[in-house]
mmCIF file of C-alpha atoms in Angstrom:
data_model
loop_
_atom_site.group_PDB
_atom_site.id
_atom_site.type_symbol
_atom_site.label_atom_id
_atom_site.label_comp_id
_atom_site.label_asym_id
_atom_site.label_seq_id
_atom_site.Cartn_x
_atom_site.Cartn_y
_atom_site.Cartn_z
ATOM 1 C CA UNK A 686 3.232 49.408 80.400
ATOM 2 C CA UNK A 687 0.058 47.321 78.987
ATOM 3 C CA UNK A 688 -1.678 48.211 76.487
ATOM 4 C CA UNK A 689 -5.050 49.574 76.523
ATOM 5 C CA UNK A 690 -6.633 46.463 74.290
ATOM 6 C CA UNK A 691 -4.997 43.735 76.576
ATOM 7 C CA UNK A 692 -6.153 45.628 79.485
ATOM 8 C CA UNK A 693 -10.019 45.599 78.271
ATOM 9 C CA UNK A 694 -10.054 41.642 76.698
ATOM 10 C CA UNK A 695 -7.920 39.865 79.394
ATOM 11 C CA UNK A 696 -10.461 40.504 81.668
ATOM 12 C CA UNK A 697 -13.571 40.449 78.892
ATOM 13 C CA UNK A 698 -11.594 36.843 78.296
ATOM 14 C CA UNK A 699 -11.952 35.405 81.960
ATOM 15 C CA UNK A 700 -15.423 36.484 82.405
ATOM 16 C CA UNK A 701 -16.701 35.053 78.983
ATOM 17 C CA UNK A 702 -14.661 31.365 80.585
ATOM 18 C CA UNK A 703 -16.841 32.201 83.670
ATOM 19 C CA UNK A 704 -19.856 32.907 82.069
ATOM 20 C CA UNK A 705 -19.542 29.648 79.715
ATOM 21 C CA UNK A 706 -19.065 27.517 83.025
ATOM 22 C CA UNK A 707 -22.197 28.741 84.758
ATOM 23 C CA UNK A 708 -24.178 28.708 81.993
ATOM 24 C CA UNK A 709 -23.258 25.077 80.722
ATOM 25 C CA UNK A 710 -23.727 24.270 84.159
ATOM 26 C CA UNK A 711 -27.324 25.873 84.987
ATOM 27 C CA UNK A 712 -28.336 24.393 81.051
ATOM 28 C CA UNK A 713 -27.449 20.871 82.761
ATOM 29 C CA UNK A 714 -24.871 20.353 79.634
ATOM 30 C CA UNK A 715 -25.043 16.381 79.020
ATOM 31 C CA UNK A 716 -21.414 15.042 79.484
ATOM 32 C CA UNK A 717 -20.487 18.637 81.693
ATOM 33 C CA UNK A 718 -19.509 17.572 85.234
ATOM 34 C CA UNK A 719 -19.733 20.745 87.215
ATOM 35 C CA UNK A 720 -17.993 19.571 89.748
ATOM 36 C CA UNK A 721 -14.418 19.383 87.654
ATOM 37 C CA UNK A 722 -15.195 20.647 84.366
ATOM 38 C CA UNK A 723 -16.283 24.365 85.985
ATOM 39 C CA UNK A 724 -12.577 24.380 87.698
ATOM 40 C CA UNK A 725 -11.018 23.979 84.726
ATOM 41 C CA UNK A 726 -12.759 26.610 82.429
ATOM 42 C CA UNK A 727 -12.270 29.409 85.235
ATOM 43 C CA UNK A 728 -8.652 28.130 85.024
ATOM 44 C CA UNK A 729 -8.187 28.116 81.533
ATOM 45 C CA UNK A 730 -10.037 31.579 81.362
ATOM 46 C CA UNK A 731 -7.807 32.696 83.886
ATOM 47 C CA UNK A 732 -4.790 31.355 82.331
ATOM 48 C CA UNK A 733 -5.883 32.773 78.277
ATOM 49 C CA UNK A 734 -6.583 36.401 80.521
ATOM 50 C CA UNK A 735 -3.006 36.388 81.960
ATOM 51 C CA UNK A 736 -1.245 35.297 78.511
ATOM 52 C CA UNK A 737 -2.661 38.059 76.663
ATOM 53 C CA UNK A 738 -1.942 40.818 79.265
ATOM 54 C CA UNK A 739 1.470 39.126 79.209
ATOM 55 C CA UNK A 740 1.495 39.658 74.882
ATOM 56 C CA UNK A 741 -0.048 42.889 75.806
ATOM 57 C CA UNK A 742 2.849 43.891 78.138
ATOM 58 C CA UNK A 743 6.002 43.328 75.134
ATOM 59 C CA UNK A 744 7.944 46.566 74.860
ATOM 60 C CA UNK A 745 10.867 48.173 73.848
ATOM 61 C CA UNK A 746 12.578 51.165 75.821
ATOM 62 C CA UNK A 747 15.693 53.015 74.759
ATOM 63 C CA UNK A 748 17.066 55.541 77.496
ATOM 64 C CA UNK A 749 20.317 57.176 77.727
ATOM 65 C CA UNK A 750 21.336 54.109 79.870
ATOM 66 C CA UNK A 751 20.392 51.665 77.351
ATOM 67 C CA UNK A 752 17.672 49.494 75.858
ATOM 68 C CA UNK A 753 14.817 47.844 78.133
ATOM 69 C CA UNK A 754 13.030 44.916 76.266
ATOM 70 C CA UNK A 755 10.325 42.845 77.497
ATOM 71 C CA UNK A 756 9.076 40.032 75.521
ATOM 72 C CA UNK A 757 6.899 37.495 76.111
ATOM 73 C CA UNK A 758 9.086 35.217 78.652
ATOM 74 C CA UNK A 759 12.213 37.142 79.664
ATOM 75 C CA UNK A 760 12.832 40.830 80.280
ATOM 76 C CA UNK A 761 16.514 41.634 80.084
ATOM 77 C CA UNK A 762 17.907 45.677 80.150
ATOM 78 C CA UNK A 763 20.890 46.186 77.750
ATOM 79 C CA UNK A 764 23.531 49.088 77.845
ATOM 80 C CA UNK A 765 24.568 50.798 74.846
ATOM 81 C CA UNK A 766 27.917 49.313 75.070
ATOM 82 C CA UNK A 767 26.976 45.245 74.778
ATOM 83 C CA UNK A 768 24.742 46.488 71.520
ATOM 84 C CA UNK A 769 26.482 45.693 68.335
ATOM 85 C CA UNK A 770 23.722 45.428 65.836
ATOM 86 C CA UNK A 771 20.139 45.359 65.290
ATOM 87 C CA UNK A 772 19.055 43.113 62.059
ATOM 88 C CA UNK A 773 16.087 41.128 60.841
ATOM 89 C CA UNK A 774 16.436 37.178 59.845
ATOM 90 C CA UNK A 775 14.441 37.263 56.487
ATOM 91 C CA UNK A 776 16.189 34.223 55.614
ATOM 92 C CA UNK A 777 14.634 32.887 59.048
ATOM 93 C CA UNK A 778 11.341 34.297 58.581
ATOM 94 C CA UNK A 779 11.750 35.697 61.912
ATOM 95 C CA UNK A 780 8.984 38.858 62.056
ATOM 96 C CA UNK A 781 10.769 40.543 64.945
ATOM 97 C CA UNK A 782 13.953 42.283 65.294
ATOM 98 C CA UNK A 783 17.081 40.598 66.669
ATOM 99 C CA UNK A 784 20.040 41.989 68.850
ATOM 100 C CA UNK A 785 23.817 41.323 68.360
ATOM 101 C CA UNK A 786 25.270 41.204 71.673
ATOM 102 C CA UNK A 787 29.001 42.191 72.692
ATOM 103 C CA UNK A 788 29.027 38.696 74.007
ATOM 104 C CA UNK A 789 28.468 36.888 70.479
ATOM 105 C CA UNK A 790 24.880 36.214 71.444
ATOM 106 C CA UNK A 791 21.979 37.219 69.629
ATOM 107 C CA UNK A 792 18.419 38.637 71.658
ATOM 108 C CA UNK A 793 14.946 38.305 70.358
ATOM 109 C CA UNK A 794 13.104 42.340 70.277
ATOM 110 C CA UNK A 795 9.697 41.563 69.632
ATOM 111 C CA UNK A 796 8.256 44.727 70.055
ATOM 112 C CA UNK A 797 10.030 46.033 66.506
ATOM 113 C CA UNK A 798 8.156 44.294 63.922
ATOM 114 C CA UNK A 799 9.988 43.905 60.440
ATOM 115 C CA UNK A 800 8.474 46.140 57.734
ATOM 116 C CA UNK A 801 5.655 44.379 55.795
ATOM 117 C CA UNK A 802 6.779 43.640 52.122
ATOM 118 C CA UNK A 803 3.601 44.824 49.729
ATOM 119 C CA UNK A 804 3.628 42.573 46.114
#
């Protein structure tokens, strides 16, 4: 499940990398070595493109089975039954919500954001 932003400026991100490298390279950019410097901003085009859709893709599904959560590195599926708590680290300043395991561990939900505090 992406969502519909990440799906329009991953790509929009790549081709604007492209589009730099061909440009600076038909401009003649003094100190721009087509050659190696071209590779590199298609790669890291290519690269920014798939770390966005991979932001793009964080989610949070509860079933009747149990909780599917995909953040930005791991994706682990919980049952109902290793789910002890759900709690936010204020004291941690962490902005996401945080799983207490049946295990003693703790898991990292970063698709439920912490409320916003208004002054």
């Amino acid at each position: 499940m992406l969502r519909v932003v990440g799906l329009i400026l991953a790509p929009s991100l790549a081709a604007s990398f492209i589009a730099l490298a061909i440009a600076l390279t038909v401009m003649e950019w003094p100190g721009w070595k087509p050659e190696v410097d071209s590779i590199w901003m298609v790669g890291l085009g290519v690269l920014f493109g798939l770390v966005l859709l991979r932001f793009a893709s964080i989610c949070a599904k509860a079933s009747p089975e149990g909780l599917f959560v995909r953040n930005i590195v791991a994706t682990h599926r919980y049952e109902w039954s290793q789910i002890v708590g759900v709690s936010y680290s204020e004291p941690l300043g962490d902005s996401w919500a945080t799983l207490s395991l049946s295990d003693g561990t703790t898991s990292a939900v970063m698709a439920i954001q912490a409320p916003t505090r208004r002054a």
